[in-house]
Amino acid sequence: MDINLIKNIFKSLFGNELRVYTSPGRVNLIGEHTDYNGGFVFPGAIDKGIYAAINPNGTYKIRAYSIDYQAKAEFGMNEDDAPKESWARYIFGVVREMQKRGFEPKGFDTVFAGDVPLGAGMSSSAALESTFAFALNDIYNLGIDKFELARIGQSTEHNYCGVKCGIMDQFASIFGKKGHLMRLNCATMEFEYFQFDPKGYKVVLLDTVVKHELASSAYNKRRESCENACAHIAAKHPEVKYLSDATMLMLEEVKNEISQEDYMRAKYVIGEKQRVLDVCAALEKGDYETVGDRMYGTHYGMSKEYEVSCDELDFLNDIAKECGVTGSRVMGGGFGGCTINLVKEELYDKFIATAKEKFNKKFGHYPKVYDVVISDGARKLNL
Ligand code: GLA
């Protein structure tokens, strides 16, 4: 990322005094659509993120310039003075969610840009929220703990961006640690860092460059299905608070009470819980074959049961299988974006070349390729 460009634009628009903050996107090895079901996720922060130059301006207004959109927005700090630009609502939402919790950030000027691809399932929006949540907390000494910073980002998605997301993306963006994945229990928010250095393997993302317009409403609908299935199970088993607490047997008991669709969604979530646990056990033994096998299992579930895949993602998954890639699956919310692939080093070149060629032949454009580098979470840059 060209930090000097951000600094120079800031200086030309707002003056010389500034600080720069960044927060990254994330990958997730396994545990998809489990966060809002009280299950486990296994993300890590990546070396791509949002970078913002920022300085208090002594008013109660926010003046923001997005380098990527080449657009300026000016807005206040209450609901009557909200921005119309969708990118600015992420910043406004963070400010409002802080205020709702009793914290009092003041006005500021900012210029920001990012190198985390938009809509590719790498959480560019969480990176944006986390950058501003972290920065405002630091600048105004608000004393908000890191979990609450993540929740502020999550509530911003819920209340200002229309996505009823879980906590995984904001958590990973704030808590990320170089070389480590994090296993988070989303019911209790307990987590552990796992050193992740799969010797002899590479982790690579293949981006379909497909963005699905209806992704957020479809995402919210998946969540409703899960909550409905969970409510039926909980009526018989009060100990079940989240769908991830339920077993397949419990789901079978309510099969005739819920729609076939809700049943399939719940089946995926309950299956995914076991796959995450299998992967954790396998990682401790360095058993990457099992890790990869469960990744394929997740892809199947997300494609056939949860139905959040698409032709392009399924195609990439098939190619991975054909090329002998150890593990491959759609990553993140789905409906487009990337597959995450665990591939033996000696197969890497052949796999990438084959995937590019075949994908282009079928869909008329190349997938993008991103090597995964697990990096640190939200921070202030030393200028
Ligand atoms: C999106 C959401 C997350 C999570 C994933 C799916 O990235 O923001 O909270 O639900 O989808 O695992």
Short mmCIF file of C-alpha atoms and ligand atoms in Angstrom, two decimals:
data_model
loop_
_atom_site.label_atom_id
_atom_site.label_comp_id
_atom_site.label_asym_id
_atom_site.label_seq_id
_atom_site.Cartn_x
_atom_site.Cartn_y
_atom_site.Cartn_z
CA MET A 1 0.00 0.00 0.00
CA ASP A 2 1.32 3.44 -0.89
CA ILE A 3 1.15 5.22 2.48
CA ASN A 4 2.82 8.31 1.04
CA LEU A 5 -0.01 8.77 -1.42
CA ILE A 6 -2.54 8.69 1.44
CA LYS A 7 -0.43 11.15 3.47
CA ASN A 8 0.05 13.51 0.55
CA ILE A 9 -3.62 13.62 -0.35
CA PHE A 10 -4.47 14.18 3.31
CA LYS A 11 -1.99 17.07 3.51
CA SER A 12 -3.34 18.70 0.38
CA LEU A 13 -6.93 18.47 1.64
CA PHE A 14 -6.65 18.90 5.40
CA GLY A 15 -3.18 20.00 6.50
CA ASN A 16 0.06 18.51 7.76
CA GLU A 17 -0.89 16.96 11.07
CA LEU A 18 -1.97 13.35 10.79
CA ARG A 19 -1.64 9.78 12.08
CA VAL A 20 -2.09 6.62 10.07
CA TYR A 21 -3.99 3.54 11.22
CA THR A 22 -4.63 0.24 9.50
CA SER A 23 -6.73 -2.84 10.00
CA PRO A 24 -6.61 -5.96 7.80
CA GLY A 25 -8.96 -8.26 5.94
CA ARG A 26 -9.05 -11.92 6.91
CA VAL A 27 -9.04 -15.48 5.68
CA ASN A 28 -10.85 -18.32 7.41
CA LEU A 29 -9.44 -21.82 7.29
CA ILE A 30 -12.73 -23.45 8.28
CA GLY A 31 -15.91 -22.72 10.27
CA GLU A 32 -18.17 -20.80 7.91
CA HIS A 33 -21.59 -19.38 8.87
CA THR A 34 -20.93 -20.74 12.33
CA ASP A 35 -20.21 -17.44 14.08
CA TYR A 36 -23.83 -16.25 14.34
CA ASN A 37 -24.76 -19.80 15.36
CA GLY A 38 -22.53 -19.79 18.43
CA GLY A 39 -19.97 -22.12 16.84
CA PHE A 40 -16.23 -22.05 16.17
CA VAL A 41 -14.39 -20.10 13.50
CA PHE A 42 -10.73 -20.32 12.53
CA PRO A 43 -9.67 -17.05 10.89
CA GLY A 44 -6.40 -15.16 10.51
CA ALA A 45 -5.70 -11.56 9.52
CA ILE A 46 -3.98 -11.01 6.17
CA ASP A 47 -1.42 -8.62 4.72
CA LYS A 48 -4.08 -6.58 2.94
CA GLY A 49 -6.22 -3.99 4.62
CA ILE A 50 -7.56 -0.47 4.89
CA TYR A 51 -5.20 2.42 5.69
CA ALA A 52 -6.47 5.74 6.99
CA ALA A 53 -4.76 9.05 7.67
CA ILE A 54 -6.77 10.84 10.29
CA ASN A 55 -6.72 13.95 12.46
CA PRO A 56 -9.21 15.61 14.85
CA ASN A 57 -10.64 18.79 13.32
CA GLY A 58 -12.04 20.46 16.44
CA THR A 59 -15.65 20.27 15.21
CA TYR A 60 -18.46 17.73 15.36
CA LYS A 61 -18.24 17.05 11.63
CA ILE A 62 -16.45 14.32 9.76
CA ARG A 63 -14.79 15.10 6.46
CA ALA A 64 -13.75 11.98 4.62
CA TYR A 65 -12.09 11.30 1.29
CA SER A 66 -12.00 7.82 -0.23
CA ILE A 67 -9.07 7.42 -2.60
CA ASP A 68 -10.51 4.24 -4.10
CA TYR A 69 -13.88 5.82 -4.88
CA GLN A 70 -12.33 9.23 -5.57
CA ALA A 71 -15.17 10.72 -3.58
CA LYS A 72 -15.58 13.09 -0.68
CA ALA A 73 -18.27 13.02 2.00
CA GLU A 74 -19.06 15.39 4.82
CA PHE A 75 -21.44 14.41 7.59
CA GLY A 76 -22.26 14.93 11.22
CA MET A 77 -22.40 12.70 14.25
CA ASN A 78 -26.13 12.25 14.70
CA GLU A 79 -28.79 10.39 12.71
CA ASP A 80 -30.16 13.58 11.10
CA ASP A 81 -26.81 14.29 9.55
CA ALA A 82 -25.95 10.83 8.21
CA PRO A 83 -24.05 10.44 4.93
CA LYS A 84 -25.75 9.11 1.82
CA GLU A 85 -22.67 7.46 0.33
CA SER A 86 -22.66 3.80 1.27
CA TRP A 87 -18.88 3.75 1.90
CA ALA A 88 -19.22 6.65 4.36
CA ARG A 89 -21.94 4.87 6.32
CA TYR A 90 -19.32 2.44 7.63
CA ILE A 91 -17.45 5.33 9.24
CA PHE A 92 -20.62 7.05 10.43
CA GLY A 93 -21.87 3.75 11.88
CA VAL A 94 -18.71 3.25 13.92
CA VAL A 95 -19.05 6.75 15.40
CA ARG A 96 -22.73 6.22 16.19
CA GLU A 97 -22.17 2.80 17.75
CA MET A 98 -19.49 4.30 19.98
CA GLN A 99 -21.89 7.04 21.06
CA LYS A 100 -24.64 4.51 21.77
CA ARG A 101 -22.23 2.81 24.18
CA GLY A 102 -21.57 6.07 26.01
CA PHE A 103 -18.26 7.02 24.37
CA GLU A 104 -17.69 10.43 22.87
CA PRO A 105 -15.44 10.63 19.83
CA LYS A 106 -15.35 14.05 18.19
CA GLY A 107 -15.08 15.26 14.61
CA PHE A 108 -12.13 14.41 12.37
CA ASP A 109 -10.74 14.59 8.87
CA THR A 110 -9.67 11.44 7.10
CA VAL A 111 -8.29 10.13 3.83
CA PHE A 112 -8.27 6.39 3.32
CA ALA A 113 -7.57 3.63 0.81
CA GLY A 114 -7.31 -0.13 0.80
CA ASP A 115 -5.67 -3.05 -0.91
CA VAL A 116 -8.10 -5.70 0.31
CA PRO A 117 -10.25 -6.55 -2.72
CA LEU A 118 -13.86 -5.39 -2.37
CA GLY A 119 -16.58 -8.04 -2.26
CA ALA A 120 -14.09 -10.91 -2.55
CA GLY A 121 -14.97 -12.51 0.78
CA MET A 122 -11.89 -11.11 2.52
CA SER A 123 -13.84 -8.70 4.73
CA SER A 124 -12.98 -5.34 3.30
CA SER A 125 -15.91 -3.86 5.21
CA ALA A 126 -14.74 -5.24 8.57
CA ALA A 127 -11.28 -3.85 7.79
CA LEU A 128 -12.82 -0.43 7.23
CA GLU A 129 -14.90 -0.53 10.43
CA SER A 130 -12.02 -1.84 12.49
CA THR A 131 -9.61 0.79 11.19
CA PHE A 132 -11.89 3.59 12.37
CA ALA A 133 -12.96 1.89 15.59
CA PHE A 134 -9.33 1.30 16.54
CA ALA A 135 -8.20 4.78 15.45
CA LEU A 136 -10.94 6.74 17.27
CA ASN A 137 -10.43 4.69 20.42
CA ASP A 138 -6.73 5.54 20.32
CA ILE A 139 -7.01 9.19 19.33
CA TYR A 140 -9.69 10.07 21.89
CA ASN A 141 -8.41 7.73 24.63
CA LEU A 142 -11.83 6.15 24.91
CA GLY A 143 -10.60 3.04 26.73
CA ILE A 144 -12.77 0.61 24.76
CA ASP A 145 -11.51 -2.97 24.99
CA LYS A 146 -10.73 -4.92 21.84
CA PHE A 147 -13.79 -7.19 22.05
CA GLU A 148 -16.03 -4.15 22.22
CA LEU A 149 -14.22 -2.58 19.26
CA ALA A 150 -15.07 -5.71 17.27
CA ARG A 151 -18.70 -5.50 18.42
CA ILE A 152 -18.87 -1.85 17.40
CA GLY A 153 -17.87 -2.91 13.88
CA GLN A 154 -20.40 -5.74 13.89
CA SER A 155 -23.22 -3.45 15.05
CA THR A 156 -22.25 -1.01 12.31
CA GLU A 157 -22.91 -3.77 9.76
CA HIS A 158 -26.23 -4.62 11.43
CA ASN A 159 -27.57 -1.11 11.90
CA TYR A 160 -25.99 0.95 9.12
CA CYS A 161 -25.14 -1.50 6.32
CA GLY A 162 -27.99 -4.02 6.46
CA VAL A 163 -25.99 -7.22 7.04
CA LYS A 164 -26.79 -9.26 10.15
CA CYS A 165 -23.26 -10.65 10.26
CA GLY A 166 -21.54 -12.61 13.01
CA ILE A 167 -18.43 -11.45 14.86
CA MET A 168 -15.71 -13.35 12.96
CA ASP A 169 -14.52 -10.68 10.53
CA GLN A 170 -14.25 -7.78 12.97
CA PHE A 171 -12.71 -10.07 15.59
CA ALA A 172 -10.04 -11.28 13.14
CA SER A 173 -9.30 -7.78 11.92
CA ILE A 174 -8.78 -6.46 15.46
CA PHE A 175 -7.07 -9.46 17.10
CA GLY A 176 -4.97 -10.77 14.17
CA LYS A 177 -1.42 -11.90 14.92
CA LYS A 178 1.37 -12.50 12.43
CA GLY A 179 1.83 -16.20 11.61
CA HIS A 180 -1.18 -17.26 13.71
CA LEU A 181 -4.73 -18.33 13.12
CA MET A 182 -7.27 -17.88 15.88
CA ARG A 183 -9.80 -20.42 17.00
CA LEU A 184 -12.69 -18.47 18.40
CA ASN A 185 -15.67 -19.89 20.24
CA CYS A 186 -18.32 -17.41 19.17
CA ALA A 187 -20.69 -18.37 22.00
CA THR A 188 -18.22 -17.52 24.77
CA MET A 189 -15.72 -15.33 22.84
CA GLU A 190 -12.88 -17.46 24.22
CA PHE A 191 -10.09 -17.86 21.72
CA GLU A 192 -6.66 -19.33 21.20
CA TYR A 193 -3.85 -18.43 18.82
CA PHE A 194 -2.59 -21.34 16.73
CA GLN A 195 0.75 -21.02 15.02
CA PHE A 196 0.04 -21.73 11.37
CA ASP A 197 2.97 -22.66 9.21
CA PRO A 198 1.99 -25.69 7.16
CA LYS A 199 5.44 -26.93 6.07
CA GLY A 200 5.46 -28.04 2.45
CA TYR A 201 2.11 -26.38 1.69
CA LYS A 202 0.91 -23.04 0.43
CA VAL A 203 -2.40 -21.37 1.14
CA VAL A 204 -3.73 -19.50 -1.86
CA LEU A 205 -6.96 -17.69 -2.66
CA LEU A 206 -8.53 -17.83 -6.10
CA ASP A 207 -10.91 -14.94 -6.61
CA THR A 208 -13.76 -15.56 -9.07
CA VAL A 209 -14.25 -11.77 -9.25
CA VAL A 210 -17.98 -12.53 -9.03
CA LYS A 211 -19.97 -10.17 -6.83
CA HIS A 212 -23.55 -11.10 -6.15
CA GLU A 213 -25.93 -8.20 -5.78
CA LEU A 214 -28.34 -9.94 -3.43
CA ALA A 215 -25.65 -11.28 -1.11
CA SER A 216 -26.72 -9.34 1.98
CA SER A 217 -30.42 -10.22 1.83
CA ALA A 218 -29.55 -13.87 1.10
CA TYR A 219 -27.11 -13.83 4.02
CA ASN A 220 -29.78 -12.47 6.37
CA LYS A 221 -32.19 -15.13 5.12
CA ARG A 222 -29.70 -17.90 5.98
CA ARG A 223 -29.46 -16.49 9.46
CA GLU A 224 -33.25 -16.51 9.84
CA SER A 225 -33.40 -20.16 8.78
CA CYS A 226 -30.86 -21.05 11.43
CA GLU A 227 -32.68 -19.12 14.14
CA ASN A 228 -35.94 -20.77 13.22
CA ALA A 229 -34.47 -24.28 13.30
CA CYS A 230 -32.78 -23.46 16.59
CA ALA A 231 -36.01 -22.19 18.17
CA HIS A 232 -37.76 -25.46 17.32
CA ILE A 233 -34.94 -27.53 18.77
CA ALA A 234 -34.69 -25.34 21.89
CA ALA A 235 -38.40 -25.85 22.57
CA LYS A 236 -37.60 -29.53 23.13
CA HIS A 237 -34.07 -29.08 24.48
CA PRO A 238 -33.84 -25.91 26.58
CA GLU A 239 -30.08 -26.37 26.97
CA VAL A 240 -29.68 -25.50 23.28
CA LYS A 241 -28.99 -21.78 23.08
CA TYR A 242 -27.42 -21.69 19.63
CA LEU A 243 -27.82 -23.94 16.65
CA SER A 244 -24.20 -25.06 17.10
CA ASP A 245 -25.21 -26.57 20.48
CA ALA A 246 -27.60 -28.96 18.72
CA THR A 247 -26.88 -32.48 17.44
CA MET A 248 -28.05 -34.09 14.21
CA LEU A 249 -30.38 -36.25 16.30
CA MET A 250 -32.07 -33.17 17.75
CA LEU A 251 -32.45 -31.75 14.25
CA GLU A 252 -34.09 -34.98 13.07
CA GLU A 253 -36.66 -34.62 15.89
CA VAL A 254 -37.90 -31.32 14.47
CA LYS A 255 -37.52 -32.20 10.80
CA ASN A 256 -41.29 -32.31 10.20
CA GLU A 257 -41.91 -29.03 12.01
CA ILE A 258 -39.61 -26.90 9.84
CA SER A 259 -39.29 -26.31 6.12
CA GLN A 260 -37.02 -28.53 4.04
CA GLU A 261 -34.92 -25.44 3.37
CA ASP A 262 -34.42 -24.61 7.05
CA TYR A 263 -33.61 -28.27 7.69
CA MET A 264 -30.83 -28.25 5.10
CA ARG A 265 -29.37 -25.01 6.41
CA ALA A 266 -29.29 -26.39 9.94
CA LYS A 267 -27.79 -29.68 8.77
CA TYR A 268 -24.89 -27.78 7.23
CA VAL A 269 -24.25 -25.75 10.41
CA ILE A 270 -24.28 -28.77 12.70
CA GLY A 271 -21.97 -30.65 10.32
CA GLU A 272 -19.62 -27.68 10.12
CA LYS A 273 -19.16 -27.68 13.87
CA GLN A 274 -17.68 -31.18 13.74
CA ARG A 275 -15.48 -30.31 10.77
CA VAL A 276 -13.88 -27.42 12.67
CA LEU A 277 -13.13 -29.67 15.63
CA ASP A 278 -11.67 -32.31 13.29
CA VAL A 279 -9.44 -29.70 11.69
CA CYS A 280 -8.16 -28.48 15.05
CA ALA A 281 -7.28 -32.01 16.12
CA ALA A 282 -5.64 -32.72 12.75
CA LEU A 283 -3.59 -29.52 12.83
CA GLU A 284 -2.10 -30.50 16.18
CA LYS A 285 -0.80 -33.68 14.56
CA GLY A 286 0.32 -31.96 11.36
CA ASP A 287 -2.24 -34.07 9.50
CA TYR A 288 -3.00 -31.81 6.55
CA GLU A 289 -4.78 -34.54 4.60
CA THR A 290 -7.60 -34.48 7.16
CA VAL A 291 -7.59 -30.66 7.20
CA GLY A 292 -7.99 -30.68 3.41
CA ASP A 293 -10.66 -33.37 3.45
CA ARG A 294 -12.79 -31.32 5.84
CA MET A 295 -12.32 -28.22 3.68
CA TYR A 296 -13.82 -30.13 0.75
CA GLY A 297 -16.60 -31.20 3.10
CA THR A 298 -17.33 -27.58 3.91
CA HIS A 299 -17.45 -26.70 0.24
CA TYR A 300 -19.95 -29.47 -0.42
CA GLY A 301 -22.12 -28.31 2.49
CA MET A 302 -21.96 -24.65 1.50
CA SER A 303 -22.80 -25.52 -2.09
CA LYS A 304 -25.50 -28.18 -1.67
CA GLU A 305 -27.01 -27.59 1.79
CA TYR A 306 -26.40 -23.97 2.68
CA GLU A 307 -26.54 -22.95 -1.00
CA VAL A 308 -24.18 -20.01 -0.83
CA SER A 309 -21.86 -21.09 -3.64
CA CYS A 310 -22.12 -20.27 -7.36
CA ASP A 311 -21.05 -21.87 -10.65
CA GLU A 312 -17.69 -20.12 -10.69
CA LEU A 313 -16.81 -21.23 -7.14
CA ASP A 314 -17.96 -24.80 -7.76
CA PHE A 315 -15.89 -24.87 -10.93
CA LEU A 316 -12.74 -23.77 -9.08
CA ASN A 317 -13.41 -26.35 -6.41
CA ASP A 318 -13.68 -29.10 -9.05
CA ILE A 319 -10.42 -28.01 -10.68
CA ALA A 320 -8.69 -28.10 -7.30
CA LYS A 321 -9.89 -31.67 -6.83
CA GLU A 322 -8.72 -32.67 -10.32
CA CYS A 323 -5.29 -31.15 -9.66
CA GLY A 324 -4.85 -33.09 -6.42
CA VAL A 325 -5.05 -29.97 -4.21
CA THR A 326 -5.20 -31.08 -0.56
CA GLY A 327 -8.12 -28.84 0.47
CA SER A 328 -10.32 -26.28 -1.24
CA ARG A 329 -13.56 -24.50 -0.46
CA VAL A 330 -15.56 -21.31 -0.85
CA MET A 331 -14.43 -18.83 1.80
CA GLY A 332 -16.44 -16.26 3.76
CA GLY A 333 -20.11 -15.49 3.26
CA GLY A 334 -20.22 -16.95 -0.26
CA PHE A 335 -22.34 -16.00 -3.31
CA GLY A 336 -19.10 -15.11 -5.10
CA GLY A 337 -15.63 -14.12 -3.95
CA CYS A 338 -12.82 -16.60 -3.36
CA THR A 339 -11.95 -20.20 -2.79
CA ILE A 340 -9.26 -20.89 -0.19
CA ASN A 341 -6.88 -23.67 -1.20
CA LEU A 342 -4.36 -25.69 0.77
CA VAL A 343 -1.94 -26.95 -1.85
CA LYS A 344 1.34 -28.88 -1.73
CA GLU A 345 4.20 -26.66 -2.86
CA GLU A 346 5.16 -28.95 -5.72
CA LEU A 347 1.61 -28.80 -7.15
CA TYR A 348 1.19 -25.05 -6.79
CA ASP A 349 2.39 -23.83 -10.21
CA LYS A 350 0.50 -26.47 -12.14
CA PHE A 351 -2.69 -25.84 -10.16
CA ILE A 352 -2.62 -22.08 -10.66
CA ALA A 353 -1.87 -22.39 -14.38
CA THR A 354 -4.63 -24.98 -14.89
CA ALA A 355 -7.18 -23.04 -12.86
CA LYS A 356 -6.47 -19.83 -14.77
CA GLU A 357 -6.64 -21.44 -18.17
CA LYS A 358 -9.79 -23.51 -17.59
CA PHE A 359 -11.63 -20.76 -15.74
CA ASN A 360 -10.92 -18.26 -18.48
CA LYS A 361 -12.05 -20.69 -21.14
CA LYS A 362 -15.37 -21.20 -19.37
CA PHE A 363 -16.13 -17.77 -17.93
CA GLY A 364 -14.20 -15.42 -20.20
CA HIS A 365 -11.99 -13.88 -17.53
CA TYR A 366 -9.16 -15.00 -15.28
CA PRO A 367 -9.54 -15.57 -11.56
CA LYS A 368 -7.26 -13.42 -9.42
CA VAL A 369 -4.63 -15.16 -7.32
CA TYR A 370 -3.64 -14.10 -3.81
CA ASP A 371 -1.00 -15.88 -1.76
CA VAL A 372 -2.03 -15.79 1.88
CA VAL A 373 0.32 -14.11 4.36
CA ILE A 374 -1.03 -14.23 7.92
CA SER A 375 -0.38 -10.84 9.50
CA ASP A 376 -1.05 -8.54 12.46
CA GLY A 377 -4.40 -6.98 13.30
CA ALA A 378 -5.46 -3.35 13.81
CA ARG A 379 -2.62 -0.96 14.64
CA LYS A 380 -1.21 2.53 14.41
CA LEU A 381 1.61 2.86 11.92
CA ASN A 382 4.98 4.19 13.01
CA LEU A 383 5.57 6.95 10.50
C1 GLA B 1 -19.39 -13.03 6.45
C2 GLA B 1 -19.82 -12.49 7.82
C3 GLA B 1 -19.22 -13.31 8.95
C4 GLA B 1 -19.45 -14.80 8.74
C5 GLA B 1 -19.07 -15.21 7.33
C6 GLA B 1 -19.42 -16.65 7.04
O1 GLA B 1 -18.02 -12.84 6.26
O2 GLA B 1 -19.45 -11.15 7.97
O3 GLA B 1 -19.74 -12.88 10.17
O4 GLA B 1 -20.77 -15.15 9.04
O5 GLA B 1 -19.68 -14.41 6.35
O6 GLA B 1 -18.69 -17.50 7.84
#
